[in-house]
Coordinates of C-alpha atoms in Angstrom, one line a residue:
X1 CA 8.9 -23.3 7.7
X2 CA 8.9 -24.1 4.0
X3 CA 7.2 -23.0 0.8
X4 CA 5.8 -26.4 0.1
X5 CA 3.1 -26.0 2.7
X6 CA 2.0 -22.8 1.1
X7 CA 2.0 -24.2 -2.4
X8 CA 0.0 -27.2 -1.3
X9 CA -2.8 -24.9 -0.3
X10 CA -3.0 -23.5 -3.8
X11 CA -6.1 -25.1 -5.4
X12 CA -5.8 -22.0 -7.7
X13 CA -2.3 -22.8 -8.9
X14 CA -3.4 -22.8 -12.6
X15 CA -4.2 -19.1 -12.2
X16 CA -0.6 -18.3 -11.6
X17 CA 0.0 -17.3 -15.2
X18 CA -2.9 -14.9 -15.2
X19 CA -2.0 -13.5 -11.8
X20 CA 1.6 -12.9 -13.0
X21 CA 0.2 -10.2 -15.2
X22 CA -0.9 -8.4 -12.1
X23 CA 2.4 -8.6 -10.3
X24 CA 4.4 -5.5 -9.7
X25 CA 7.7 -7.2 -9.8
X26 CA 10.8 -5.9 -8.1
X27 CA 10.8 -2.1 -8.1
X28 CA 13.9 0.0 -8.4
X29 CA 15.9 -0.2 -5.2
X30 CA 16.4 3.0 -3.5
X31 CA 20.1 3.4 -2.7
X32 CA 20.9 2.2 0.8
X33 CA 24.2 2.9 2.4
X34 CA 26.9 0.3 1.9
X35 CA 27.9 -0.9 5.3
X36 CA 30.8 -3.1 6.2
X37 CA 31.8 -4.9 9.3
X38 CA 33.4 -2.9 12.1
X39 CA 36.9 -3.8 13.3
X40 CA 36.8 -6.8 15.7
X41 CA 36.6 -5.8 19.3
X42 CA 39.4 -8.0 20.7
X43 CA 39.6 -6.2 24.0
X44 CA 36.0 -6.7 25.0
X45 CA 34.4 -9.6 27.0
X46 CA 33.6 -11.5 23.8
X47 CA 37.1 -10.9 22.4
X48 CA 38.6 -12.4 25.6
X49 CA 36.4 -15.5 25.3
X50 CA 37.3 -15.9 21.6
X51 CA 41.0 -15.7 22.4
X52 CA 40.9 -18.3 25.2
X53 CA 42.9 -21.3 24.1
X54 CA 41.4 -24.7 23.9
X55 CA 42.5 -26.9 26.9
X56 CA 45.8 -28.6 26.1
X57 CA 46.1 -26.7 22.9
X58 CA 49.5 -26.9 21.1
X59 CA 51.2 -23.8 19.8
X60 CA 50.3 -24.9 16.3
X61 CA 46.6 -24.5 17.3
X62 CA 46.9 -20.8 17.9
X63 CA 45.6 -19.9 14.4
X64 CA 42.9 -22.6 14.4
X65 CA 39.2 -22.0 14.6
X66 CA 37.7 -22.5 18.0
X67 CA 34.5 -24.6 18.1
X68 CA 31.8 -25.3 20.7
X69 CA 28.9 -27.5 19.6
X70 CA 25.5 -26.1 20.6
X71 CA 23.1 -29.1 20.5
X72 CA 21.1 -28.5 23.7
X73 CA 18.4 -25.9 23.1
X74 CA 18.9 -24.1 26.4
X75 CA 22.6 -23.6 25.6
X76 CA 21.8 -22.3 22.1
X77 CA 19.4 -19.7 23.4
X78 CA 21.8 -18.7 26.2
X79 CA 24.6 -18.3 23.7
X80 CA 22.6 -15.8 21.6
X81 CA 21.5 -13.8 24.6
X82 CA 25.1 -13.8 26.0
X83 CA 26.5 -12.5 22.8
X84 CA 23.9 -9.8 22.4
X85 CA 24.2 -8.7 26.0
X86 CA 28.0 -8.6 26.1
X87 CA 28.6 -7.1 22.6
X88 CA 30.5 -3.8 22.7
X89 CA 30.6 -2.7 19.1
X90 CA 28.5 -4.8 16.7
X91 CA 25.9 -7.5 16.3
X92 CA 25.0 -8.9 12.8
X93 CA 22.1 -11.3 12.7
X94 CA 20.9 -13.1 9.5
X95 CA 18.0 -15.5 9.6
X96 CA 15.3 -17.0 7.4
X97 CA 12.5 -17.0 10.1
X98 CA 11.9 -14.8 13.1
X99 CA 9.0 -16.1 15.0
X100 CA 6.0 -14.0 16.0
X101 CA 6.3 -15.5 19.5
X102 CA 8.1 -15.3 22.8
X103 CA 11.5 -16.1 21.4
X104 CA 11.2 -13.7 18.5
X105 CA 10.1 -10.9 20.8
X106 CA 12.9 -11.7 23.3
X107 CA 15.7 -11.5 20.7
X108 CA 14.3 -8.3 19.2
X109 CA 14.1 -6.7 22.6
X110 CA 17.7 -7.7 23.4
X111 CA 18.8 -6.2 20.1
X112 CA 17.0 -3.0 20.9
X113 CA 18.7 -2.8 24.2
X114 CA 22.1 -3.4 22.6
X115 CA 21.4 -0.6 20.1
X116 CA 20.5 1.7 23.0
X117 CA 23.9 1.0 24.5
X118 CA 25.6 2.2 21.3
X119 CA 26.2 -1.2 19.7
X120 CA 25.6 -1.2 16.0
X121 CA 22.9 -3.8 15.2
X122 CA 22.3 -5.1 11.7
X123 CA 19.3 -7.5 11.3
X124 CA 18.8 -9.2 7.9
X125 CA 15.6 -11.2 7.5
X126 CA 14.2 -13.1 4.6
X127 CA 10.8 -11.6 4.0
X128 CA 8.8 -14.7 3.5
X129 CA 7.6 -15.0 7.1
X130 CA 7.5 -11.4 8.2
X131 CA 3.8 -10.7 7.7
X132 CA 2.5 -8.6 10.7
X133 CA 6.0 -7.9 12.1
X134 CA 6.6 -4.5 10.5
X135 CA 5.8 -2.5 13.7
X136 CA 8.4 -4.5 15.6
X137 CA 11.0 -4.2 12.9
X138 CA 10.4 -0.5 12.4
X139 CA 10.7 0.1 16.2
X140 CA 14.1 -1.5 16.0
X141 CA 15.1 0.3 12.8
X142 CA 14.4 3.7 14.4
X143 CA 16.9 3.1 17.2
X144 CA 19.9 5.3 16.2
X145 CA 22.4 2.4 16.0
X146 CA 20.1 -0.3 14.6
X147 CA 19.4 -1.2 10.9
X148 CA 16.9 -3.7 9.5
X149 CA 16.9 -5.0 6.0
X150 CA 14.6 -7.5 4.2
X151 CA 15.8 -10.0 1.6
X152 CA 13.8 -10.1 -1.6
X153 CA 10.8 -8.5 0.0
X154 CA 7.1 -8.7 -0.8
X155 CA 5.7 -5.3 -1.8
X156 CA 2.3 -4.2 -0.5
X157 CA 3.1 -5.6 3.0
X158 CA 0.2 -8.1 3.0
X159 CA -0.9 -8.7 6.6
X160 CA -2.6 -12.0 6.4
X161 CA -1.6 -15.4 4.9
X162 CA -4.2 -15.3 2.1
X163 CA -3.1 -12.0 0.8
X164 CA 0.6 -13.1 0.9
X165 CA -0.3 -16.3 -0.8
X166 CA -1.8 -14.6 -3.8
X167 CA 1.1 -12.1 -3.9
X168 CA 3.5 -15.0 -3.9
X169 CA 1.7 -16.7 -6.9
X170 CA 1.4 -13.4 -8.7
X171 CA 5.2 -12.8 -8.6
X172 CA 6.2 -16.4 -8.3
X173 CA 9.4 -16.5 -10.3
X174 CA 10.9 -13.8 -8.1
X175 CA 9.5 -14.6 -4.7
X176 CA 10.3 -18.3 -4.9
X177 CA 14.0 -17.3 -4.4
X178 CA 14.5 -17.2 -0.6
X179 CA 17.4 -16.6 1.8
X180 CA 17.6 -19.6 4.0
X181 CA 21.0 -18.7 5.8
X182 CA 21.3 -18.6 9.6
X183 CA 24.2 -16.7 11.0
X184 CA 25.1 -14.4 13.9
X185 CA 28.3 -12.5 14.4
X186 CA 29.1 -10.5 17.6
X187 CA 31.9 -7.9 17.9
X188 CA 33.6 -9.5 14.9
X189 CA 35.1 -12.2 17.2
X190 CA 32.4 -14.8 17.9
X191 CA 29.8 -16.4 15.5
X192 CA 26.9 -18.8 15.7
X193 CA 26.1 -20.9 12.6
X194 CA 23.9 -23.8 12.0
X195 CA 20.3 -24.8 11.3
X196 CA 18.2 -23.0 13.9
X197 CA 15.8 -20.2 13.1
X198 CA 14.7 -17.7 15.8
X199 CA 11.4 -19.0 17.1
X200 CA 10.0 -21.0 20.0
X201 CA 10.0 -24.4 18.4
X202 CA 13.8 -24.3 17.8
X203 CA 14.5 -23.8 21.5
X204 CA 12.1 -26.3 23.1
X205 CA 9.7 -23.5 24.0
X206 CA 6.7 -24.5 21.9
X207 CA 3.8 -26.5 23.3
X208 CA 2.7 -28.6 20.3
X209 CA 6.0 -29.5 18.5
X210 CA 9.7 -28.8 18.9
X211 CA 12.7 -29.4 16.7
X212 CA 15.9 -31.4 17.2
X213 CA 18.5 -29.0 15.9
X214 CA 22.1 -28.0 16.3
X215 CA 24.7 -25.3 15.5
X216 CA 28.1 -24.3 16.6
X217 CA 29.7 -21.4 18.4
X218 CA 32.8 -20.3 16.6
X219 CA 35.8 -18.1 17.4
X220 CA 39.1 -17.5 15.8
X221 CA 40.1 -17.7 12.1
X222 CA 36.7 -18.6 10.6
X223 CA 34.8 -15.6 12.1
X224 CA 36.2 -13.1 9.6
X225 CA 35.1 -15.3 6.7
X226 CA 31.6 -15.5 8.1
X227 CA 31.6 -11.8 8.6
X228 CA 32.4 -11.2 5.0
X229 CA 29.6 -13.5 4.0
X230 CA 27.2 -11.4 6.1
X231 CA 28.4 -8.2 4.4
X232 CA 27.9 -9.8 1.0
X233 CA 24.2 -10.3 1.7
X234 CA 23.7 -7.1 3.6
X235 CA 25.0 -5.0 0.7
X236 CA 23.2 -7.2 -1.9
X237 CA 20.8 -5.5 -4.4
X238 CA 18.1 -7.9 -3.0
X239 CA 18.4 -6.5 0.6
X240 CA 15.9 -3.6 1.1
X241 CA 15.8 -1.3 4.1
X242 CA 12.6 -1.9 6.1
X243 CA 11.4 1.7 5.6
X244 CA 11.7 1.3 1.8
X245 CA 9.0 -1.3 1.7
X246 CA 6.7 -0.9 4.7
X247 CA 3.4 1.0 4.9
X248 CA 3.1 0.7 8.7
X249 CA 1.9 4.0 10.3
X250 CA 4.1 6.1 12.5
X251 CA 1.9 5.1 15.5
X252 CA 2.5 1.4 14.8
X253 CA 6.2 1.9 14.4
X254 CA 6.7 3.3 17.9
X255 CA 4.9 0.5 19.6
X256 CA 7.6 -0.6 22.0
X257 CA 9.2 -4.0 21.5
X258 CA 9.3 -4.4 25.3
X259 CA 5.5 -4.6 25.4
X260 CA 5.5 -7.3 22.8
X261 CA 7.9 -9.4 24.8
X262 CA 6.0 -8.9 28.0
X263 CA 2.8 -9.9 26.4
X264 CA 4.4 -13.0 25.0
X265 CA 5.4 -14.2 28.5
X266 CA 9.0 -15.0 27.6
X267 CA 11.6 -16.7 29.6
X268 CA 15.3 -16.1 29.2
X269 CA 16.2 -19.8 28.7
X270 CA 14.3 -22.8 27.5
X271 CA 12.4 -24.7 30.3
X272 CA 13.6 -28.2 29.2
X273 CA 14.7 -30.8 31.7
X274 CA 18.3 -30.9 30.6
X275 CA 20.6 -29.0 32.9
X276 CA 24.1 -28.8 31.3
X277 CA 27.0 -28.0 33.6
X278 CA 27.7 -24.4 34.3
X279 CA 30.9 -24.4 32.3
X280 CA 28.8 -25.2 29.2
X281 CA 26.8 -22.0 29.4
X282 CA 28.3 -19.3 27.2
X283 CA 27.1 -16.6 29.7
X284 CA 29.1 -18.3 32.4
X285 CA 32.2 -18.6 30.2
X286 CA 32.0 -14.9 29.5
X287 CA 31.7 -14.1 33.2
X288 CA 34.8 -16.2 33.9
X289 CA 36.7 -14.8 31.0
X290 CA 37.8 -18.3 29.9
X291 CA 36.4 -21.5 28.6
X292 CA 37.2 -25.2 28.9
X293 CA 34.8 -26.0 26.1
X294 CA 36.7 -24.8 23.1
X295 CA 37.9 -27.4 20.6
X296 CA 40.6 -26.5 18.0
X297 CA 39.7 -27.3 14.4
X298 CA 40.5 -26.5 10.8
X299 CA 37.3 -24.9 9.4
X300 CA 35.9 -23.1 6.3
X301 CA 32.6 -21.7 5.1
X302 CA 30.7 -21.5 1.8
X303 CA 27.6 -19.5 0.9
X304 CA 25.6 -19.2 -2.2
X305 CA 25.6 -15.9 -4.1
X306 CA 22.7 -13.8 -2.9
X307 CA 21.3 -13.4 -6.4
X308 CA 21.5 -17.1 -7.4
X309 CA 18.6 -17.9 -9.7
X310 CA 17.9 -20.8 -12.1
X311 CA 18.7 -19.7 -15.7
X312 CA 20.6 -16.5 -14.6
X313 CA 23.0 -15.1 -17.1
X314 CA 25.8 -14.6 -14.6
X315 CA 28.6 -17.2 -14.6
X316 CA 27.9 -20.2 -12.4
X317 CA 29.4 -20.1 -8.9
X318 CA 29.8 -23.2 -6.9
X319 CA 26.9 -23.6 -4.5
X320 CA 26.9 -24.7 -0.9
X321 CA 25.2 -27.9 -1.8
X322 CA 27.8 -28.6 -4.6
X323 CA 30.7 -27.9 -2.3
X324 CA 29.3 -30.4 0.2
X325 CA 29.0 -33.0 -2.5
X326 CA 32.6 -32.5 -3.4
X327 CA 33.7 -33.1 0.2
X328 CA 31.4 -36.2 0.5
X329 CA 33.2 -37.7 -2.5
X330 CA 36.3 -37.9 -0.4
X331 CA 34.7 -40.4 2.0
X332 CA 36.7 -43.6 2.5
X333 CA 35.0 -45.2 5.4
X334 CA 31.7 -43.7 6.3
X335 CA 29.2 -41.0 5.3
X336 CA 26.5 -40.1 7.9
X337 CA 23.7 -37.7 6.8
X338 CA 21.2 -36.1 9.1
X339 CA 18.5 -34.0 7.3
X340 CA 14.9 -33.1 8.0
X341 CA 14.0 -33.2 4.3
X342 CA 15.5 -35.8 2.0
X343 CA 14.9 -35.9 -1.7
X344 CA 17.9 -37.1 -3.6
X345 CA 18.4 -36.2 -7.3
X346 CA 20.2 -38.3 -9.9
X347 CA 23.6 -36.9 -9.0
X348 CA 23.1 -37.7 -5.3
X349 CA 22.0 -41.2 -6.0
X350 CA 25.0 -41.7 -8.3
X351 CA 27.3 -40.5 -5.6
X352 CA 25.8 -42.9 -3.0
X353 CA 26.2 -45.7 -5.5
X354 CA 29.9 -44.8 -6.0
X355 CA 30.5 -44.6 -2.2
X356 CA 28.9 -48.0 -1.6
X357 CA 30.8 -49.6 -4.5
X358 CA 34.1 -48.8 -2.8
X359 CA 32.8 -50.0 0.6
X360 CA 31.9 -46.7 2.3
X361 CA 29.2 -47.2 5.0
X362 CA 26.3 -44.8 4.3
X363 CA 23.5 -43.9 6.7
X364 CA 20.7 -41.4 6.4
X365 CA 18.5 -40.0 9.2
X366 CA 15.4 -38.0 8.4
X367 CA 11.8 -37.4 9.7
X368 CA 9.2 -40.1 9.6
X369 CA 6.0 -39.2 7.6
X370 CA 3.8 -39.1 10.7
X371 CA 6.0 -36.5 12.4
X372 CA 7.5 -34.3 9.7
X373 CA 6.2 -30.7 9.3
X374 CA 6.4 -31.3 5.5
X375 CA 4.7 -34.7 4.7
X376 CA 4.6 -33.8 1.0
X377 CA 8.4 -34.0 1.0
X378 CA 8.3 -37.4 2.7
X379 CA 5.8 -38.7 0.0
X380 CA 8.5 -38.0 -2.6
X381 CA 11.3 -39.4 -0.4
X382 CA 9.4 -42.6 0.1
X383 CA 9.9 -43.4 -3.6
X384 CA 13.6 -43.8 -3.0
X385 CA 13.6 -46.0 0.1
X386 CA 13.7 -49.4 -1.5
X387 CA 16.5 -48.4 -4.0
X388 CA 18.6 -46.9 -1.2
X389 CA 18.1 -50.0 1.1
X390 CA 18.9 -52.3 -1.8
X391 CA 22.3 -50.5 -2.2
X392 CA 23.1 -51.1 1.5
X393 CA 22.2 -47.7 2.9
X394 CA 20.9 -47.6 6.4
X395 CA 17.8 -45.5 6.9
X396 CA 16.6 -44.0 10.2
X397 CA 13.3 -42.1 10.7
X398 CA 12.7 -39.9 13.7
X399 CA 9.4 -40.7 15.4
X400 CA 7.5 -38.7 18.0
X401 CA 5.9 -42.0 19.1
X402 CA 9.3 -43.4 19.9
X403 CA 10.5 -40.2 21.6
X404 CA 7.4 -40.4 23.9
X405 CA 8.5 -44.0 24.9
X406 CA 12.0 -42.9 25.9
X407 CA 12.2 -41.4 29.4
X408 CA 15.2 -39.1 28.7
X409 CA 13.7 -37.8 25.4
X410 CA 10.2 -37.5 27.0
X411 CA 11.8 -35.3 29.7
X412 CA 13.3 -33.1 27.1
X413 CA 10.2 -32.7 24.9
X414 CA 7.4 -33.0 27.5
X415 CA 4.0 -33.4 25.8
X416 CA 5.2 -31.8 22.6
X417 CA 6.0 -33.6 19.4
X418 CA 9.7 -34.0 18.6
X419 CA 10.8 -33.4 15.0
X420 CA 14.2 -33.3 13.3
X421 CA 15.5 -30.0 11.9
X422 CA 19.3 -30.5 12.1
X423 CA 21.3 -30.5 8.9
X424 CA 24.5 -32.4 9.4
X425 CA 26.9 -34.7 7.5
X426 CA 29.9 -36.5 9.0
X427 CA 32.5 -37.9 6.7
X428 CA 34.9 -40.7 8.0
X429 CA 34.0 -39.5 11.6
X430 CA 36.4 -36.6 11.1
X431 CA 34.9 -34.0 8.8
X432 CA 31.7 -32.3 9.8
X433 CA 29.4 -30.3 7.4
X434 CA 26.6 -28.3 8.9
X435 CA 24.6 -25.2 8.3
X436 CA 21.3 -24.3 6.7
X437 CA 21.5 -26.7 3.7
X438 CA 18.7 -29.2 3.4
X439 CA 19.0 -32.3 1.1
X440 CA 16.2 -31.3 -1.2
X441 CA 15.7 -29.6 -4.6
X442 CA 14.9 -26.2 -3.1
X443 CA 18.2 -26.0 -1.2
X444 CA 20.0 -27.2 -4.3
X445 CA 18.5 -24.8 -6.8
X446 CA 16.4 -22.0 -5.3
X447 CA 17.3 -21.0 -1.8
X448 CA 20.5 -19.3 -0.7
X449 CA 22.3 -21.4 1.9
X450 CA 25.3 -21.2 4.2
X451 CA 27.5 -24.2 5.1
X452 CA 30.4 -24.7 7.5
X453 CA 33.1 -27.4 7.2
X454 CA 34.9 -28.5 10.3
X455 CA 37.8 -31.0 10.4
X456 CA 38.1 -32.4 13.9
X457 CA 37.6 -35.9 15.2
X458 CA 36.5 -34.5 18.6
X459 CA 33.9 -32.2 17.1
X460 CA 32.6 -35.0 15.0
X461 CA 32.5 -37.4 18.0
X462 CA 30.6 -34.9 20.1
X463 CA 28.0 -34.1 17.5
X464 CA 27.6 -37.8 16.6
X465 CA 27.2 -38.7 20.2
X466 CA 24.7 -35.9 20.7
X467 CA 22.4 -37.1 17.9
X468 CA 23.3 -40.9 17.9
X469 CA 20.7 -41.5 15.2
X470 CA 21.8 -45.1 14.7
X471 CA 21.1 -46.0 18.3
X472 CA 18.6 -43.5 19.5
X473 CA 15.3 -44.7 21.1
X474 CA 13.6 -41.9 19.2
X475 CA 13.9 -43.5 15.8
X476 CA 12.8 -46.4 13.7
X477 CA 15.3 -48.1 11.4
X478 CA 13.7 -48.9 8.0
X479 CA 14.8 -52.2 6.7
X480 CA 14.0 -54.2 3.5
X481 CA 12.8 -57.8 3.9
X482 CA 15.2 -59.8 1.7
X483 CA 12.5 -62.3 0.7
X484 CA 9.4 -60.2 0.2
X485 CA 11.2 -56.8 -0.5
X486 CA 8.6 -55.1 1.8
X487 CA 9.6 -52.4 4.1
X488 CA 9.7 -52.8 7.9
X489 CA 10.2 -50.3 10.7
X490 CA 12.3 -51.6 13.6
X491 CA 12.5 -49.6 16.9
X492 CA 15.7 -49.2 18.9
X493 CA 13.9 -49.1 22.3
X494 CA 14.1 -51.7 25.0
X495 CA 10.9 -53.2 23.7
X496 CA 11.9 -54.1 20.2
X497 CA 9.0 -53.4 17.8
X498 CA 8.7 -54.4 14.2
X499 CA 6.0 -52.9 12.0
X500 CA 4.9 -53.7 8.5
X501 CA 3.1 -50.4 7.9
X502 CA 4.3 -46.8 8.0
X503 CA 4.1 -45.8 11.7
X504 CA 1.3 -43.5 12.6
X505 CA 0.1 -42.8 9.0
X506 CA -3.3 -44.0 7.6
X507 CA -4.1 -44.9 4.0
X508 CA -6.3 -41.8 3.5
X509 CA -3.5 -39.5 4.7
X510 CA -1.0 -41.1 2.4
X511 CA -3.3 -40.8 -0.6
X512 CA -4.0 -37.1 0.2
X513 CA -0.2 -36.4 0.4
X514 CA 0.3 -38.3 -2.8
X515 CA -2.2 -36.2 -4.6
X516 CA -0.7 -33.0 -3.3
X517 CA 2.8 -34.1 -4.3
X518 CA 1.6 -34.2 -7.9
X519 CA 0.4 -30.6 -7.7
X520 CA 3.6 -29.1 -6.2
X521 CA 6.5 -28.8 -8.6
X522 CA 9.5 -31.0 -7.5
X523 CA 11.9 -28.1 -7.5
X524 CA 9.7 -26.3 -4.9
X525 CA 10.2 -29.0 -2.3

């Protein structure tokens, strides 16, 4: 879910300057109460799980962060539901996109039930994709222990895409700044961080297309740092209470969230074919009061300032993307990047050149043009492929066609199209960088992002083995013919396939995307 798709629809983009004169801008923010995290509930079910030592942990690991990779979609959804259902004091959820679908309704309903148990719920949503959701959000807000805030909101509460499109153009310089962070903290003792939004396609529950994604469950030392990051955004001047901006009627506001969930026909867990062992389910670990899944690691987090904007007068703060680049510079053996959207800037290309000059193996996995949800981004990425390959970088492109040919992957995705959404970098097979950060100009300059750094060979191994982009049957490797310097796509499946043309993409489609890429400013991609 990105802004490029919206911008590409703007045949009226030249009207932006005129429309800006009609924009209302950001109104004075009514004072909302400053709210801080509650004290961690160490004596609850979640506290006991968070305190469970990793198997075979040494005494020196007692202060380490505890990590569980959440790669399989059913485990990721189960983890969220388990944390919400077992929380005793607080739930803080921050996300860019809450789907108007079964998963979105399910999570809202569970948050409502938690609030009715007396758990303090704080839900912080970026406002870009909330059109039509005000009744749900108001119903949650009006629970005594629940609070909902919108980040950098639209005003006027446009209810259809066309109205929101014009509002976006009219107030472009403000509304292009979006909160892309994904974070959940429960009882101040457990957290989930990574790339997943809260919608069907991130949990293998959509019919047409689903995402390959990942995140981690965290306990121990890092959770307090992530809680502080949530508080920073929650108390930001750009976070408005839902009741300050909505015009929904009182009748709409009391529509029960339960009815929305029932109408959506939700299921508690994703219906995929993968069946992880019972010990992997967070709900089972909570029932048992222990876990054999924890891995001890040294970890840290970085987040962009909520009010980061190009040209702002405030002193520059290091961004999540810049911090990642600093860590990548330390690579001595290998740098593996997995990103759904890849548009390198001059600094990134220079860094790759430095890494290759000192013998660091560099590989990049991204979406193929036929299967990405943002083909305009791929049109720009395509300009860099020959240069990267000439420098010895290995390139892999996820392909729904290849996923359909692989029995294990076909069982997971069914008839739906598989796409990459995971954001991950692994340095020297030991240091893991993950979170919400895409490798594109928007993440670098416009969005706010959240990143987590984990130093652990075992965590790196498990995440690498889970994605195995360099050997997966679901990808093509792009290679450069040494004689003709033409691109070729080579499959990793049992039937080795070599293509001389971009898989699944016709000439007319490529020309249309090329034309649209000229219309959309590069920093919006």
